[in-house]
Amino acid sequence: MIVDRQGRRFRNLRISLTAACNYACTYCVPDGKRLVAAQDELSAEALIRGVAYLIEAAGIERLRITGGEPLVSPKLEPFMRAVGTLGLSDISLTTNGQLLTRKLPLLLEAGIRRLNVSLDTLDAEAFRHIARGGDLATVLDGLEQARAAGLKIKLNMVPLRGKNLDQVLPLLDYCLERGFELRFIELMRMGHLARDPSAFNQQFVGMGELLELIGERYVYQQAEAPLDATALRYEIPEGGFFGVIANESVPFCRTCSRLRLSSTGWLHGCLSSSNRHYIGDLLDKPRHQALPALQRLLVRALADKQDLAFSGGVTVMKIIGG
Ligand code: SAM
C-alpha cells in the first residue's frame, strides 16, 4: 500500500467518463461553450482496466463516476455493465440529472444505489442563467423517478453570490421534504477562477454565512462523518441532514484519500496541483508489467497532495470531474 508521511493513501477513485457535458455552468466553463468529448478519450474497456489496476495498485475501495456529464457518454452502458464485477465496496455517480429519466433503468440494473445530482437553483430562469443548458423541469422529474426507485440521493449546490443565494433555503426545504441530503459546495478556485481572484471573491460564499442563513429557519447540530469525508455534516432534529464541503473555510487536505482519473487517462492526485500522470499507455499492458509502473506513478501522484489546504489550481472540474 502506498502511504505518505501524513498517513494518507488513495482509497476513493473518481473517474471522468468523458469531458463532454450538456451544460456550460458559469463557474466551470467561462466562455459558455458546450464541451465535447476529447479526441483521445479512453474506451470504456480501457477505463475499466484502469479501475481494476488501480484497485490492485492503490487499494481503491470506492468509486465515483463523474465527468463532464457521465450520462451523455456512449461509454456509460459498457462501463456500468462491467464495473460492478470489480469488487468495489461502493459505486456512485455524479450527474446534472438532465438525462436521469432516460438512464435510470441502466443505472438500477448496474446496481447503482446512490446518486449525487448537481442542482444550483429551483428557479427556472436562474437555472438557465447558471447551467446554460438543459431544463429544470426535466431534472426535477428525473429526481422524482430516482426517488421512487429507492435511490439514496444527495443534491450538490454551489452557492454563488448574486446568482443563487436566495435558493439556499428553498433547496434545503425541497431536499428535507424528500429525504435527500443537500451538500453545499463552497466555490473552488479552479480554472478561470484560480486566475481571476476578483471573479472568485465576488461570487464566493463561505460556510459561516451559509450556516447563519440556514440558522434563520432551522436548528441544526453537527453530525458524525467518516474521517476522510470531505463534507461537514449537520443534522436537523426535525428530520434530515445537510452537509457543507468547505474547501476554503475548513480545508480537508490532511485526510484526503481521493485519486482522480480523467477520461483521457491522466491521474490527478490533487485538485490543487497542476501535476498529472499519464497511465493510458499502461492499460494495454498485461498486469505484471502495468502494476509496477503504475505504483511508481501513484507515489508521485500522492506526493502532489497539499499538506494543509486547497490553494487552487488551473485544472478545471469539467476535465477531471468534481
Ligand atoms: N456533470 C456532473 C454534475 O453536474 O454533477 C459531474 C461533473 S461536475 C464538474 C461535478 C461537480 O463539480 C458539480 O456539482 C459542480 O457544481 C462542481 N463544480 C464545478 N466547478 C466547481 C467549482 N469551481 N467550485 C465548486 N464546485 C464546482
CSV table of C-alpha atoms and ligand atoms in Angstrom, one decimal:
chain,number,residue,atom,x,y,z
A,1,MET,CA,0.0,0.0,0.0
A,2,ILE,CA,1.3,3.5,-0.9
A,3,VAL,CA,1.0,5.8,2.1
A,4,ASP,CA,2.5,9.3,2.6
A,5,ARG,CA,4.1,10.9,5.7
A,6,GLN,CA,0.7,12.1,6.9
A,7,GLY,CA,-0.7,8.6,6.7
A,8,ARG,CA,-2.8,9.4,3.6
A,9,ARG,CA,-3.5,6.8,1.0
A,10,PHE,CA,-5.7,6.6,-2.1
A,11,ARG,CA,-9.0,4.9,-1.1
A,12,ASN,CA,-11.6,6.8,-3.3
A,13,LEU,CA,-11.3,7.0,-7.0
A,14,ARG,CA,-13.2,9.5,-9.2
A,15,ILE,CA,-13.3,8.6,-12.8
A,16,SER,CA,-14.4,11.0,-15.5
A,17,LEU,CA,-16.1,9.0,-18.2
A,18,THR,CA,-16.0,11.9,-20.7
A,19,ALA,CA,-15.2,15.6,-20.7
A,20,ALA,CA,-18.4,16.2,-22.7
A,21,CYS,CA,-21.2,18.0,-21.0
A,22,ASN,CA,-24.7,19.2,-21.9
A,23,TYR,CA,-24.4,22.2,-19.6
A,24,ALA,CA,-21.8,25.0,-19.6
A,25,CYS,CA,-22.1,26.2,-16.0
A,26,THR,CA,-20.8,29.7,-15.5
A,27,TYR,CA,-18.3,28.8,-12.8
A,28,CYS,CA,-17.0,25.8,-14.7
A,29,VAL,CA,-17.0,26.9,-18.4
A,30,PRO,CA,-16.2,30.7,-18.6
A,31,ASP,CA,-16.7,31.0,-22.4
A,32,GLY,CA,-20.1,29.3,-22.2
A,33,LYS,CA,-19.2,26.8,-25.0
A,34,ARG,CA,-20.5,23.3,-24.5
A,35,LEU,CA,-17.8,20.7,-24.1
A,36,VAL,CA,-17.4,17.9,-26.4
A,37,ALA,CA,-15.5,14.6,-25.8
A,38,ALA,CA,-11.7,14.9,-26.2
A,39,GLN,CA,-10.5,13.0,-29.3
A,40,ASP,CA,-8.0,11.0,-27.2
A,41,GLU,CA,-10.5,9.7,-24.7
A,42,LEU,CA,-10.1,6.2,-23.5
A,43,SER,CA,-12.6,3.5,-24.3
A,44,ALA,CA,-14.9,2.0,-21.7
A,45,GLU,CA,-12.8,-1.2,-21.7
A,46,ALA,CA,-9.6,0.7,-21.1
A,47,LEU,CA,-11.2,2.7,-18.3
A,48,ILE,CA,-12.5,-0.5,-16.7
A,49,ARG,CA,-8.9,-1.9,-16.9
A,50,GLY,CA,-7.7,1.3,-15.3
A,51,VAL,CA,-10.1,0.9,-12.4
A,52,ALA,CA,-9.1,-2.7,-12.0
A,53,TYR,CA,-5.4,-1.9,-12.0
A,54,LEU,CA,-5.9,1.0,-9.5
A,55,ILE,CA,-7.8,-1.3,-7.2
A,56,GLU,CA,-4.8,-3.5,-7.0
A,57,ALA,CA,-2.0,-0.9,-7.2
A,58,ALA,CA,-3.5,1.7,-4.9
A,59,GLY,CA,-6.1,-0.1,-2.8
A,60,ILE,CA,-9.1,1.7,-4.2
A,61,GLU,CA,-12.3,0.7,-2.4
A,62,ARG,CA,-14.9,3.2,-3.6
A,63,LEU,CA,-15.6,4.6,-7.0
A,64,ARG,CA,-17.5,7.7,-8.1
A,65,ILE,CA,-18.3,8.0,-11.8
A,66,THR,CA,-18.4,11.6,-13.0
A,67,GLY,CA,-17.4,13.8,-15.9
A,68,GLY,CA,-18.1,16.1,-17.9
A,69,GLU,CA,-21.5,14.6,-17.7
A,70,PRO,CA,-21.3,10.8,-17.4
A,71,LEU,CA,-24.9,10.3,-18.7
A,72,VAL,CA,-24.2,11.8,-22.1
A,73,SER,CA,-21.4,9.3,-22.8
A,74,PRO,CA,-21.9,6.2,-25.1
A,75,LYS,CA,-19.4,4.6,-22.8
A,76,LEU,CA,-21.9,4.7,-19.9
A,77,GLU,CA,-23.6,1.4,-20.7
A,78,PRO,CA,-20.5,-0.8,-21.3
A,79,PHE,CA,-18.8,0.8,-18.3
A,80,MET,CA,-21.7,0.3,-16.0
A,81,ARG,CA,-22.2,-3.3,-17.1
A,82,ALA,CA,-18.6,-4.1,-16.2
A,83,VAL,CA,-17.8,-2.0,-13.2
A,84,GLY,CA,-20.0,-4.0,-10.8
A,85,THR,CA,-17.8,-7.1,-11.2
A,86,LEU,CA,-14.6,-5.4,-9.8
A,87,GLY,CA,-15.3,-6.0,-6.1
A,88,LEU,CA,-15.6,-2.3,-5.1
A,89,SER,CA,-17.4,-1.7,-1.8
A,90,ASP,CA,-19.2,1.3,-3.2
A,91,ILE,CA,-20.1,2.7,-6.6
A,92,SER,CA,-21.9,6.0,-7.0
A,93,LEU,CA,-22.4,8.5,-9.8
A,94,THR,CA,-22.5,12.3,-10.0
A,95,THR,CA,-24.7,13.8,-12.7
A,96,ASN,CA,-26.5,17.0,-13.6
A,97,GLY,CA,-29.7,14.9,-13.8
A,98,GLN,CA,-30.7,16.1,-17.3
A,99,LEU,CA,-30.8,12.5,-18.7
A,100,LEU,CA,-31.6,10.8,-15.5
A,101,THR,CA,-35.1,9.6,-16.5
A,102,ARG,CA,-33.7,8.0,-19.7
A,103,LYS,CA,-30.7,6.4,-18.0
A,104,LEU,CA,-32.3,5.3,-14.7
A,105,PRO,CA,-33.1,1.7,-15.8
A,106,LEU,CA,-29.5,1.2,-16.8
A,107,LEU,CA,-28.2,2.6,-13.5
A,108,LEU,CA,-30.5,0.5,-11.5
A,109,GLU,CA,-29.7,-2.6,-13.5
A,110,ALA,CA,-26.0,-1.9,-12.9
A,111,GLY,CA,-26.6,-1.8,-9.1
A,112,ILE,CA,-26.2,1.9,-8.5
A,113,ARG,CA,-27.9,2.7,-5.2
A,114,ARG,CA,-26.6,6.3,-4.6
A,115,LEU,CA,-26.6,9.3,-6.8
A,116,ASN,CA,-25.3,12.9,-6.4
A,117,VAL,CA,-27.3,15.3,-8.5
A,118,SER,CA,-25.9,18.8,-9.1
A,119,LEU,CA,-28.6,21.4,-8.9
A,120,ASP,CA,-27.8,25.0,-8.1
A,121,THR,CA,-31.3,26.5,-8.1
A,122,LEU,CA,-35.1,25.7,-8.2
A,123,ASP,CA,-35.7,28.9,-10.2
A,124,ALA,CA,-36.1,28.1,-13.9
A,125,GLU,CA,-34.7,31.5,-15.0
A,126,ALA,CA,-31.7,31.3,-12.7
A,127,PHE,CA,-31.2,27.7,-13.8
A,128,ARG,CA,-30.9,28.8,-17.4
A,129,HIS,CA,-28.5,31.6,-16.4
A,130,ILE,CA,-26.2,29.3,-14.4
A,131,ALA,CA,-26.3,26.0,-16.2
A,132,ARG,CA,-26.6,27.4,-19.8
A,133,GLY,CA,-28.1,24.1,-20.9
A,134,GLY,CA,-30.8,21.7,-20.1
A,135,ASP,CA,-34.1,22.4,-18.4
A,136,LEU,CA,-35.0,22.5,-14.7
A,137,ALA,CA,-38.3,20.6,-15.0
A,138,THR,CA,-36.6,17.6,-16.6
A,139,VAL,CA,-34.1,17.4,-13.8
A,140,LEU,CA,-36.9,17.6,-11.2
A,141,ASP,CA,-38.7,14.9,-13.0
A,142,GLY,CA,-35.6,12.7,-13.0
A,143,LEU,CA,-35.1,13.2,-9.3
A,144,GLU,CA,-38.7,12.2,-8.5
A,145,GLN,CA,-38.3,9.0,-10.6
A,146,ALA,CA,-34.9,8.2,-8.9
A,147,ARG,CA,-36.5,8.7,-5.5
A,148,ALA,CA,-39.5,6.5,-6.4
A,149,ALA,CA,-37.0,3.8,-7.5
A,150,GLY,CA,-35.5,3.9,-4.0
A,151,LEU,CA,-32.1,5.6,-4.8
A,152,LYS,CA,-30.3,7.4,-2.0
A,153,ILE,CA,-29.9,11.0,-3.3
A,154,LYS,CA,-27.6,13.8,-2.4
A,155,LEU,CA,-28.0,17.2,-4.1
A,156,ASN,CA,-24.9,19.3,-4.8
A,157,MET,CA,-25.4,23.1,-4.8
A,158,VAL,CA,-22.6,25.7,-5.3
A,159,PRO,CA,-23.8,28.9,-3.6
A,160,LEU,CA,-22.9,31.9,-5.7
A,161,ARG,CA,-23.3,35.5,-4.5
A,162,GLY,CA,-25.6,37.4,-6.8
A,163,LYS,CA,-26.8,34.2,-8.5
A,164,ASN,CA,-28.5,31.7,-6.2
A,165,LEU,CA,-28.1,32.7,-2.5
A,166,ASP,CA,-31.9,33.1,-2.4
A,167,GLN,CA,-32.1,29.4,-3.2
A,168,VAL,CA,-30.3,28.1,-0.2
A,169,LEU,CA,-33.4,27.7,1.9
A,170,PRO,CA,-35.8,26.7,-0.9
A,171,LEU,CA,-33.3,23.9,-1.9
A,172,LEU,CA,-32.9,22.8,1.7
A,173,ASP,CA,-36.7,22.6,2.1
A,174,TYR,CA,-37.0,20.7,-1.1
A,175,CYS,CA,-34.4,18.2,0.0
A,176,LEU,CA,-35.7,17.7,3.5
A,177,GLU,CA,-39.2,17.1,2.3
A,178,ARG,CA,-38.0,14.3,0.0
A,179,GLY,CA,-35.3,12.7,2.2
A,180,PHE,CA,-32.5,14.0,0.0
A,181,GLU,CA,-29.3,15.3,1.6
A,182,LEU,CA,-28.2,18.7,0.4
A,183,ARG,CA,-24.5,19.4,0.0
A,184,PHE,CA,-23.4,22.9,-0.3
A,185,ILE,CA,-20.0,23.1,-2.1
A,186,GLU,CA,-18.0,26.2,-1.5
A,187,LEU,CA,-16.9,27.7,-4.8
A,188,MET,CA,-13.4,26.4,-5.6
A,189,ARG,CA,-10.6,28.4,-7.1
A,190,MET,CA,-10.3,26.3,-10.2
A,191,GLY,CA,-9.6,27.0,-13.8
A,192,HIS,CA,-10.5,30.7,-14.7
A,193,LEU,CA,-11.4,31.3,-11.0
A,194,ALA,CA,-7.8,30.4,-10.0
A,195,ARG,CA,-6.6,33.0,-12.5
A,196,ASP,CA,-9.1,35.7,-11.6
A,197,PRO,CA,-9.2,36.3,-7.8
A,198,SER,CA,-11.8,39.2,-8.1
A,199,ALA,CA,-14.3,37.0,-10.1
A,200,PHE,CA,-13.8,34.3,-7.4
A,201,ASN,CA,-14.2,36.8,-4.4
A,202,GLN,CA,-17.3,38.4,-5.9
A,203,GLN,CA,-19.1,35.1,-6.0
A,204,PHE,CA,-17.7,33.1,-3.1
A,205,VAL,CA,-20.0,32.4,-0.2
A,206,GLY,CA,-18.3,30.8,2.9
A,207,MET,CA,-19.6,28.2,5.3
A,208,GLY,CA,-20.1,30.7,8.1
A,209,GLU,CA,-22.5,32.8,6.1
A,210,LEU,CA,-24.3,29.7,4.8
A,211,LEU,CA,-24.8,28.3,8.3
A,212,GLU,CA,-26.1,31.7,9.5
A,213,LEU,CA,-28.6,31.7,6.7
A,214,ILE,CA,-29.8,28.2,7.4
A,215,GLY,CA,-30.0,29.1,11.2
A,216,GLU,CA,-32.6,31.7,10.4
A,217,ARG,CA,-35.1,28.8,9.6
A,218,TYR,CA,-33.6,25.6,11.1
A,219,VAL,CA,-32.0,24.4,14.3
A,220,TYR,CA,-29.1,22.1,13.4
A,221,GLN,CA,-26.2,20.3,15.1
A,222,GLN,CA,-23.0,18.8,13.8
A,223,ALA,CA,-23.3,15.1,13.0
A,224,GLU,CA,-20.7,12.4,12.7
A,225,ALA,CA,-18.9,11.9,9.4
A,226,PRO,CA,-16.2,9.4,8.3
A,227,LEU,CA,-12.6,10.6,9.0
A,228,ASP,CA,-11.8,11.1,5.3
A,229,ALA,CA,-15.2,12.7,4.4
A,230,THR,CA,-14.9,16.0,2.6
A,231,ALA,CA,-18.2,17.3,3.9
A,232,LEU,CA,-19.0,18.5,7.4
A,233,ARG,CA,-22.4,17.0,8.1
A,234,TYR,CA,-25.2,18.6,10.1
A,235,GLU,CA,-28.4,17.1,11.4
A,236,ILE,CA,-31.7,19.0,11.6
A,237,PRO,CA,-33.5,17.4,14.6
A,238,GLU,CA,-36.9,17.9,12.9
A,239,GLY,CA,-35.7,15.3,10.4
A,240,GLY,CA,-32.9,15.3,7.9
A,241,PHE,CA,-29.3,16.1,7.2
A,242,PHE,CA,-27.3,18.6,5.1
A,243,GLY,CA,-23.6,19.0,4.5
A,244,VAL,CA,-21.0,21.6,3.6
A,245,ILE,CA,-17.9,20.9,1.6
A,246,ALA,CA,-15.9,23.8,2.9
A,247,ASN,CA,-12.8,23.7,0.8
A,248,GLU,CA,-11.9,27.2,1.8
A,249,SER,CA,-13.3,27.6,5.3
A,250,VAL,CA,-12.4,24.2,6.7
A,251,PRO,CA,-9.8,22.6,4.5
A,252,PHE,CA,-9.7,18.8,4.5
A,253,CYS,CA,-6.4,18.1,2.7
A,254,ARG,CA,-4.9,16.4,5.8
A,255,THR,CA,-7.3,13.5,5.4
A,256,CYS,CA,-7.9,13.5,1.6
A,257,SER,CA,-8.0,10.0,0.2
A,258,ARG,CA,-9.1,10.9,-3.4
A,259,LEU,CA,-7.5,10.0,-6.6
A,260,ARG,CA,-8.9,11.1,-10.0
A,261,LEU,CA,-8.6,9.5,-13.4
A,262,SER,CA,-9.5,11.7,-16.4
A,263,SER,CA,-11.3,10.4,-19.5
A,264,THR,CA,-8.0,10.8,-21.4
A,265,GLY,CA,-6.0,8.6,-19.0
A,266,TRP,CA,-4.3,11.1,-16.7
A,267,LEU,CA,-4.1,10.5,-12.9
A,268,HIS,CA,-4.5,13.5,-10.7
A,269,GLY,CA,-3.5,13.1,-7.0
A,270,CYS,CA,-4.8,16.6,-6.0
A,271,LEU,CA,-7.2,19.2,-7.5
A,272,SER,CA,-4.8,21.9,-6.3
A,273,SER,CA,-1.8,20.6,-8.3
A,274,SER,CA,-1.2,21.0,-12.0
A,275,ASN,CA,0.8,17.8,-12.0
A,276,ARG,CA,-0.8,14.8,-13.7
A,277,HIS,CA,0.5,11.4,-14.6
A,278,TYR,CA,-0.4,9.5,-17.8
A,279,ILE,CA,-1.5,5.9,-17.4
A,280,GLY,CA,-3.3,5.4,-20.8
A,281,ASP,CA,-0.3,3.6,-22.3
A,282,LEU,CA,-0.1,1.2,-19.3
A,283,LEU,CA,-3.7,0.0,-19.8
A,284,ASP,CA,-2.8,-2.1,-22.9
A,285,LYS,CA,-0.1,-3.9,-20.9
A,286,PRO,CA,-0.5,-7.1,-19.0
A,287,ARG,CA,-1.0,-6.8,-15.3
A,288,HIS,CA,2.6,-7.9,-14.3
A,289,GLN,CA,4.1,-5.1,-16.5
A,290,ALA,CA,1.5,-2.4,-15.7
A,291,LEU,CA,1.3,-2.7,-11.9
A,292,PRO,CA,4.9,-1.8,-11.0
A,293,ALA,CA,4.9,1.2,-13.4
A,294,LEU,CA,1.5,2.3,-12.1
A,295,GLN,CA,2.8,2.1,-8.5
A,296,ARG,CA,5.7,4.4,-9.3
A,297,LEU,CA,3.2,6.9,-10.7
A,298,LEU,CA,1.0,6.6,-7.7
A,299,VAL,CA,3.8,7.5,-5.4
A,300,ARG,CA,4.3,10.7,-7.4
A,301,ALA,CA,0.5,11.4,-7.5
A,302,LEU,CA,0.2,11.0,-3.7
A,303,ALA,CA,3.2,13.5,-3.3
A,304,ASP,CA,1.1,16.0,-5.2
A,305,LYS,CA,-1.4,16.4,-2.4
A,306,GLN,CA,-1.3,19.7,-0.5
A,307,ASP,CA,-0.2,19.4,3.2
A,308,LEU,CA,-2.9,21.5,4.7
A,309,ALA,CA,-5.3,23.5,2.5
A,310,PHE,CA,-6.6,23.7,-1.0
A,311,SER,CA,-4.8,26.6,-2.7
A,312,GLY,CA,-6.5,26.5,-6.1
A,313,GLY,CA,-5.4,25.2,-9.4
A,314,VAL,CA,-5.5,25.8,-13.1
A,315,THR,CA,-7.2,22.4,-13.7
A,316,VAL,CA,-10.9,22.6,-14.4
A,317,MET,CA,-13.6,20.4,-13.0
A,318,LYS,CA,-15.0,19.8,-16.4
A,319,ILE,CA,-11.8,17.9,-17.3
A,320,ILE,CA,-11.5,15.7,-14.2
A,321,GLY,CA,-14.9,15.7,-12.6
A,322,GLY,CA,-15.8,17.1,-9.2
B,1,SAM,N1,-21.8,16.8,-14.8
B,1,SAM,C1,-21.8,16.3,-13.5
B,1,SAM,C2,-22.5,17.2,-12.5
B,1,SAM,O1,-23.0,18.2,-12.9
B,1,SAM,O2,-22.6,16.8,-11.3
B,1,SAM,C3,-20.4,15.9,-13.0
B,1,SAM,C4,-19.3,16.8,-13.2
B,1,SAM,S1,-19.4,18.4,-12.3
B,1,SAM,C5,-17.8,19.1,-12.8
B,1,SAM,C6,-19.2,17.9,-10.7
B,1,SAM,C7,-19.5,18.9,-9.6
B,1,SAM,O3,-18.4,19.9,-9.6
B,1,SAM,C8,-20.8,19.7,-9.8
B,1,SAM,O4,-21.5,19.6,-8.6
B,1,SAM,C9,-20.3,21.1,-10.0
B,1,SAM,O5,-21.2,22.0,-9.4
B,1,SAM,C10,-19.0,21.1,-9.2
B,1,SAM,N2,-18.1,22.2,-9.6
B,1,SAM,C11,-17.6,22.5,-10.8
B,1,SAM,N3,-16.7,23.6,-10.8
B,1,SAM,C12,-16.7,24.0,-9.5
B,1,SAM,C13,-16.0,25.0,-8.7
B,1,SAM,N4,-15.2,25.8,-9.3
B,1,SAM,N5,-16.2,25.1,-7.4
B,1,SAM,C14,-17.1,24.2,-6.8
B,1,SAM,N6,-17.7,23.2,-7.4
B,1,SAM,C15,-17.6,23.1,-8.7
